[in-house]
Coordinates of C-alpha atoms in Angstrom, one line a residue:
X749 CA 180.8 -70.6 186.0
X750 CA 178.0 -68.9 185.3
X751 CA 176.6 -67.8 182.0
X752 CA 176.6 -64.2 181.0
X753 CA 173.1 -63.4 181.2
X754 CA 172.4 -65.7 184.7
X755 CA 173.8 -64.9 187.7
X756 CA 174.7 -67.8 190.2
X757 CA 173.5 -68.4 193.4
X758 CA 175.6 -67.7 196.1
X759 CA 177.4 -70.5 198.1
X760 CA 177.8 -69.9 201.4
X761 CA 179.9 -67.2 203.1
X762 CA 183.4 -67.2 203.1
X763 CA 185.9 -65.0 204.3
X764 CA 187.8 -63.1 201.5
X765 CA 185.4 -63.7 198.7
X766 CA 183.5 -62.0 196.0
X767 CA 180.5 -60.1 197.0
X768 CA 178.5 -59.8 194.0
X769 CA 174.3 -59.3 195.2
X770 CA 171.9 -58.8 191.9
X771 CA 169.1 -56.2 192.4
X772 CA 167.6 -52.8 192.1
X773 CA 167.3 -50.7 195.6
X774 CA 165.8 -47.8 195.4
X775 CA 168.2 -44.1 196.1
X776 CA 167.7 -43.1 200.1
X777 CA 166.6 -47.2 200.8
X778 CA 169.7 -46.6 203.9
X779 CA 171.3 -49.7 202.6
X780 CA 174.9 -49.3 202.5
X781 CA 177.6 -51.9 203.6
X782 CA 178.4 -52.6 207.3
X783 CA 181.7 -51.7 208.5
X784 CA 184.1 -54.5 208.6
X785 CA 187.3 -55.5 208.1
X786 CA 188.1 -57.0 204.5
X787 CA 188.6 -60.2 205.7
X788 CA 185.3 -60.5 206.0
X789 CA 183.7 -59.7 202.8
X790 CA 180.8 -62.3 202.1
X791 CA 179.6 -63.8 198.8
X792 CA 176.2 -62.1 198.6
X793 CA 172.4 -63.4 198.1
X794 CA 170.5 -63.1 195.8
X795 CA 168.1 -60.4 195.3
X796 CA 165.7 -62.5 192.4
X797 CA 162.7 -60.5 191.6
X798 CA 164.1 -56.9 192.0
X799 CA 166.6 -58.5 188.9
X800 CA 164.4 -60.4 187.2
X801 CA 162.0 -57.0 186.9
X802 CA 164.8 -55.3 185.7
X803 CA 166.2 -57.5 183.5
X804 CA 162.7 -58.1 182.1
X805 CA 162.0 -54.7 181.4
X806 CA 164.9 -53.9 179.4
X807 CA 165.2 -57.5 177.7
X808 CA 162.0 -56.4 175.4
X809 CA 162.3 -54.7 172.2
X810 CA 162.0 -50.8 173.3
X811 CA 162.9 -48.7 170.4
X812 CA 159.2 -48.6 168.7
X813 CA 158.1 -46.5 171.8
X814 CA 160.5 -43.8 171.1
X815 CA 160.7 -41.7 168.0
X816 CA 164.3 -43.1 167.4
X817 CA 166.0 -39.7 168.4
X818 CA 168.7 -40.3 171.1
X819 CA 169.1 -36.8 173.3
X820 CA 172.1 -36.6 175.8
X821 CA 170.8 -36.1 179.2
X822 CA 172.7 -36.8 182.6
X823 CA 174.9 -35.4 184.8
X824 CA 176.5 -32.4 184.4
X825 CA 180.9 -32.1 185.9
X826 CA 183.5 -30.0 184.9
X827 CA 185.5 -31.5 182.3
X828 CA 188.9 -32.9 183.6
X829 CA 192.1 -32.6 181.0
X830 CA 194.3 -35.6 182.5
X831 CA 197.5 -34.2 180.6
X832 CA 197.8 -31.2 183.2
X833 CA 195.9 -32.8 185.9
X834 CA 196.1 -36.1 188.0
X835 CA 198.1 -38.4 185.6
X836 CA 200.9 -37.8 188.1
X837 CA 199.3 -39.3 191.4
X838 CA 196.5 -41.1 189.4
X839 CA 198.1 -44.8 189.5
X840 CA 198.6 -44.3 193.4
X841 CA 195.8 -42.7 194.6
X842 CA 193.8 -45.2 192.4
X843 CA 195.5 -48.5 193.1
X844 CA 193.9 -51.9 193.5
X845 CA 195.7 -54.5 195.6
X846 CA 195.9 -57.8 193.5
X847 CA 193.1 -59.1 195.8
X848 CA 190.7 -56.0 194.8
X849 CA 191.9 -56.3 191.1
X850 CA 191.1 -60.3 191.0
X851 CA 187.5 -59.5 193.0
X852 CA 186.5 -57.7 189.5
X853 CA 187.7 -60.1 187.2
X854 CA 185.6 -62.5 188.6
X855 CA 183.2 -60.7 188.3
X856 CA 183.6 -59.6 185.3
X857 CA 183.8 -63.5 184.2
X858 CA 179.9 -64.0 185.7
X859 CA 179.0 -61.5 182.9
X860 CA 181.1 -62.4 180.2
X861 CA 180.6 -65.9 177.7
X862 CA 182.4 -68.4 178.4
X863 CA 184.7 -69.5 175.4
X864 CA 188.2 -67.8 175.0
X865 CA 190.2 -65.9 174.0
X866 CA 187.7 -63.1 174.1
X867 CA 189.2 -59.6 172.1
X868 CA 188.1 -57.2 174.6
X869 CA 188.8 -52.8 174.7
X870 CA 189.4 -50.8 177.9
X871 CA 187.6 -47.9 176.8
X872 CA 189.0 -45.0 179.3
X873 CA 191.8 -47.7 180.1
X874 CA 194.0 -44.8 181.8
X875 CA 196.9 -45.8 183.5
X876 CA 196.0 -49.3 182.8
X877 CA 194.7 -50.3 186.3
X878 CA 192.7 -53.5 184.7
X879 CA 194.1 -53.7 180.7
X880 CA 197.0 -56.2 181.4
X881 CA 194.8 -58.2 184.1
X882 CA 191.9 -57.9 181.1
X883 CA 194.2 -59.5 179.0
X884 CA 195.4 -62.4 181.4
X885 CA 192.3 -63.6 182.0
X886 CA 190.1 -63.1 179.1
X887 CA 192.4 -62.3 175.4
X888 CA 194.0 -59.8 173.9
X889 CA 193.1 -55.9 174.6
X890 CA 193.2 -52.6 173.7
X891 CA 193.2 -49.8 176.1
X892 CA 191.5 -46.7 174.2
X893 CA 192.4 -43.7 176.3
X894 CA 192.4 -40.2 175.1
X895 CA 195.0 -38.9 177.6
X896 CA 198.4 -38.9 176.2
X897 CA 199.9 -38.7 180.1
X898 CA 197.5 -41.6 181.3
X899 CA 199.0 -43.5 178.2
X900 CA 202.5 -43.2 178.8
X901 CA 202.0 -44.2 182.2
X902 CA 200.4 -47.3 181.6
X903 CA 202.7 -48.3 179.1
X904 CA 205.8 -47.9 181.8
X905 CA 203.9 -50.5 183.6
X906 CA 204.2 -54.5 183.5
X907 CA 203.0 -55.7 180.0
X908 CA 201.3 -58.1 179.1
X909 CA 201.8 -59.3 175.5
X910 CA 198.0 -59.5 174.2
X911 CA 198.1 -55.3 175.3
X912 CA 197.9 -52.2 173.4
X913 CA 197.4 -48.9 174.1
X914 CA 195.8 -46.7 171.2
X915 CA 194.3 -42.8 171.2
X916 CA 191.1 -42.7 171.1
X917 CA 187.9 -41.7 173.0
X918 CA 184.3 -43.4 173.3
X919 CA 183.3 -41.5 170.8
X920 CA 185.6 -42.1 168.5
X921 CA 187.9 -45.6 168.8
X922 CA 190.8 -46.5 166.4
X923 CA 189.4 -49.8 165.8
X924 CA 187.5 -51.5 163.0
X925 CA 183.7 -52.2 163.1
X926 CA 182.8 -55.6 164.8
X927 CA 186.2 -56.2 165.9
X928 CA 185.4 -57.1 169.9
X929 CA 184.1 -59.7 172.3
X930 CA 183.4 -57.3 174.9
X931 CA 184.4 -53.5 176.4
X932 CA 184.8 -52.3 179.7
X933 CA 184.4 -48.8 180.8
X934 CA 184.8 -48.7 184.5
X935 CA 184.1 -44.9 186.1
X936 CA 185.0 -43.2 182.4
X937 CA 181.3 -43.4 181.7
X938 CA 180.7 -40.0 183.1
X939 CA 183.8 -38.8 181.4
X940 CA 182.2 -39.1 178.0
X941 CA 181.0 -35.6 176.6
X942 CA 178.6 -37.0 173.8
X943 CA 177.0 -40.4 175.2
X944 CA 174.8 -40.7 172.3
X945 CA 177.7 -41.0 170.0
X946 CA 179.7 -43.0 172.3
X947 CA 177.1 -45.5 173.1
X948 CA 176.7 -45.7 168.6
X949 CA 180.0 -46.2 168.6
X950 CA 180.4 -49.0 170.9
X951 CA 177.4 -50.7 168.6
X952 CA 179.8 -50.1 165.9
X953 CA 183.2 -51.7 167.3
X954 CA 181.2 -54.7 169.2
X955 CA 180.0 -58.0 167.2
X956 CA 176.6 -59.2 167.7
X957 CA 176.3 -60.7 170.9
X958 CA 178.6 -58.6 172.9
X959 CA 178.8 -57.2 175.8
X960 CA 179.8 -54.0 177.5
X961 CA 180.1 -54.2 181.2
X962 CA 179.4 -50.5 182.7
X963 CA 180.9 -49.8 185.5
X964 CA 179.3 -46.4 186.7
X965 CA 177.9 -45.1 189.3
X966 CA 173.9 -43.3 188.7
X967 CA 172.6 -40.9 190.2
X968 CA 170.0 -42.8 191.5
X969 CA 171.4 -46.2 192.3
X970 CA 174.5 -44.5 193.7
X971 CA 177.5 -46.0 196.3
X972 CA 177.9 -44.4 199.8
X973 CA 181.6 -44.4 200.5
X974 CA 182.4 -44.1 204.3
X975 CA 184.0 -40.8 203.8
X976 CA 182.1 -38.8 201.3
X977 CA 179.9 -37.6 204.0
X978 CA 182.6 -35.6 205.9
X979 CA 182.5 -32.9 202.2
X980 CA 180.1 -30.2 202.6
X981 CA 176.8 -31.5 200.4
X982 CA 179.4 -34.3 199.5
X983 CA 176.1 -36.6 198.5
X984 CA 174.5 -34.7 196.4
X985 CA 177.5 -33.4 195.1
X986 CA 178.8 -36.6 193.8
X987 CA 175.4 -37.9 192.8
X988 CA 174.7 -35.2 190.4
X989 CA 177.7 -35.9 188.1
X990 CA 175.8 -38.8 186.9
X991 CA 173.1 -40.1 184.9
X992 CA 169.9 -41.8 186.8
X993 CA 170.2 -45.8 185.8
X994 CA 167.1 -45.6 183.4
X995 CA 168.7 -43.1 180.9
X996 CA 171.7 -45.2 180.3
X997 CA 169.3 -48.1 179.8
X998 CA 167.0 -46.4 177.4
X999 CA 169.5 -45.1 175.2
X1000 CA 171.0 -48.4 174.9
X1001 CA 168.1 -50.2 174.4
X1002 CA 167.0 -47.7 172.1
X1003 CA 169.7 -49.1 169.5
X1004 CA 169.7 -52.4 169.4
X1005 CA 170.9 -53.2 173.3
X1006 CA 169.3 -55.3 175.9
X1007 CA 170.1 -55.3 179.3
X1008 CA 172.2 -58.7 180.4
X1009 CA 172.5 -58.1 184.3
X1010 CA 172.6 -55.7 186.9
X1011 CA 174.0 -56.2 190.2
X1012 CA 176.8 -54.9 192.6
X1013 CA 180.5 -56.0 193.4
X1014 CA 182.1 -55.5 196.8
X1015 CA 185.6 -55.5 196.8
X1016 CA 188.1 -55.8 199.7
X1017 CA 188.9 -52.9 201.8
X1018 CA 192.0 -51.1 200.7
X1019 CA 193.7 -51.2 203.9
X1020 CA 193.1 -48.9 207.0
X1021 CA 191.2 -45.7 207.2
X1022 CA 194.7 -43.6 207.7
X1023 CA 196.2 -45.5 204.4
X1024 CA 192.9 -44.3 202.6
X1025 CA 192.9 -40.7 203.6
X1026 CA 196.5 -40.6 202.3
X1027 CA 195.0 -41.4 199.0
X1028 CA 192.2 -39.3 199.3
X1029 CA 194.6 -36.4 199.6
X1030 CA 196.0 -37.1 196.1
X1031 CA 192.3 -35.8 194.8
X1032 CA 192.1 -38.2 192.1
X1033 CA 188.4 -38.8 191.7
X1034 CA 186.3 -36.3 189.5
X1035 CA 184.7 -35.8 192.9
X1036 CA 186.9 -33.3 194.2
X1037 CA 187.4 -31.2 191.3
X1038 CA 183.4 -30.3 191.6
X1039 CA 184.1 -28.7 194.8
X1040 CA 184.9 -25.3 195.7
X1041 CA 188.5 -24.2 197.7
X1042 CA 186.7 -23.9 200.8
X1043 CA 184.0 -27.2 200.6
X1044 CA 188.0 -28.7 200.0
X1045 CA 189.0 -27.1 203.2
X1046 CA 186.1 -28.4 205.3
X1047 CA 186.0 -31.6 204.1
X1048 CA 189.0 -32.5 204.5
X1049 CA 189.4 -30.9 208.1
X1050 CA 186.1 -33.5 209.6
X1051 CA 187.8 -36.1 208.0
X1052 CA 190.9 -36.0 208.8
X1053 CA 189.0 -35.5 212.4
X1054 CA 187.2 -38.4 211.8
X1055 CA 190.2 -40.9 211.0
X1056 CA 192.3 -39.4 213.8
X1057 CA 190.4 -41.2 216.6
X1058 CA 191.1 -44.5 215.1
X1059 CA 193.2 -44.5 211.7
X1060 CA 194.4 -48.2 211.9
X1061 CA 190.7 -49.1 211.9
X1062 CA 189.8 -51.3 208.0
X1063 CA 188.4 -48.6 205.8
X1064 CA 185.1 -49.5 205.4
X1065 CA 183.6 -51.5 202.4
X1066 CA 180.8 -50.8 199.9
X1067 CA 178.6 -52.3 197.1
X1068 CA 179.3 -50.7 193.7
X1069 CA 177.1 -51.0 190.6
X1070 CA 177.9 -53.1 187.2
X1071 CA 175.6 -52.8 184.6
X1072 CA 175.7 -55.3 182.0
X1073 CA 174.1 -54.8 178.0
X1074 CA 174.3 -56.8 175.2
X1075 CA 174.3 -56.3 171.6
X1076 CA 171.8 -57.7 170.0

């Protein structure tokens, strides 16, 4: 296995596996994943100097070209309350098949040291997609979520005994100062209304040396699922809720952070394009509660257009971004 802050060669191909590809491409470069079913998902290549430039960058000390002052900047979405919306279809229309689900702890283990147990927090844990799998794999965790709905649905789910579910936000976490190995916040980072206090408070909860793996999309280093082009604008849309990858950097690195890794994960398809558009219809992604009634209407319409001429066809794969810091 590799280290944390290296990132292994690929072997060769093989059906099924992990695609995890290291490297910075630029927004509009066209690169998106070919169409295929997900028995075919390859173990990527490496892309070396667009990481090691990256990685470089950010690995210096930055904070003496700033005048220390953090500012909130990013995307801008309209704030979601999970208690009267979603928490009911959430665990279905977000569910990861137990091949998807081991795909990202594997690749959360490339990023993460080696030694265990690790204590780890789930920071925007929700219904507890990847807490008890966290747990399984890596130590004890605890899920901070600030959704009392999201809560009680993950705790009607299978336990694992090194789990706990606690109130909490990213901004505010129930849990004493260098308590944990590691935190995860996968697609919660645009969630957080004050990222400047969130990203002080995950210095505060993390010991030196650990590592928060940020799962987020950017605004400028962004995913192109197969179906977000049927919405009106859908894009640009979706791309604007966001923060561009160098903001999230620079206020990290700002306090004490350095950057560990960058690189995308491709998991499996989640089953045919007619299974996905089921789930789509659920509206569980902070995607569609940006758009207006009739934008709804439309997009919906072309893709339900779209799927019709061949919904047992795999729905279509697609890198998505993992940015790894460490605490210095």
């Amino acid at each position: 296995m590799a280290t944390g802050l290296k990132w292994r060669l690929a072997a060769a191909p093989t059906a099924g596996s992990t695609r995890i590809e290291t490297g910075l491409r630029p927004a509009g470069s066209g690169h998106r994943e070919a169409s295929r079913p997900c028995s075919s998902v390859h173990t990527g290549t490496l892309c070396g100097e667009a990481t090691t430039n990256i990685v470089t960058m950010y690995r210096s000390d930055t904070s003496g070209g700033t005048d220390g002052r953090l500012v909130n900047t990013g995307g801008a979405m309209r704030s979601i309350d999970y208690d009267t919306e979603q928490h009911q279809d959430y665990a279905r229309g977000r569910a990861l098949t137990q091949q998807q689900l081991q795909v990202w702890i594997s690749a959360f283990a490339e990023v993460l040291p080696e030694r265990r147990p690790l204590v780890g927090l789930d920071v925007g844990s929700g219904t507890g997609r990847f807490t008890p799998a966290l747990a399984g794999a890596f130590g004890p965790v605890t899920g901070v979520e600030p959704s009392v709905r999201m809560r009680e649905i993950a705790q009607t789910q299978p336990q694992h005994p090194g789990v706990r579910y606690l109130a909490g936000t990213a901004e505010d976490m129930p849990v004493p100062s260098d308590s944990a190995d590691y935190a995860l916040m996968f697609l919660s980072w645009h969630h957080v209304q004050d990222k400047v206090r969130a990203a002080q408070e995950l210095t505060r909860v993390l010991r030196p040396g650990g590592r928060l793996l940020l799962r987020a999309n950017f605004s400028d280093h962004h995913p192109r699922p197969w179906w977000l082009g049927h919405f009106p604008r859908g894009y640009e849309v979706d791309a604007s809720l966001f923060q561009p990858l160098h903001e999230v950097i620079e206020m990290f690195t700002s306090i004490g952070w350095r950057v560990a890794s960058f690189g995308t994960v491709t998991e499996p398809s989640s089953g045919t394009c007619g299974d996905m558009l089921e789930r789509l219809r659920l509206r569980t992604l902070s995607f569609f509660a940006q758009l207006s009634p009739d934008d709804l209407e439309v997009g919906f319409r072309r893709l339900e257009q779209a799927v019709a001429a061949d919904p047992d066809a795999p729905s279509p794969v697609f890198a998505e971004p993992l940015l790894t810091l460490e605490l210095r």
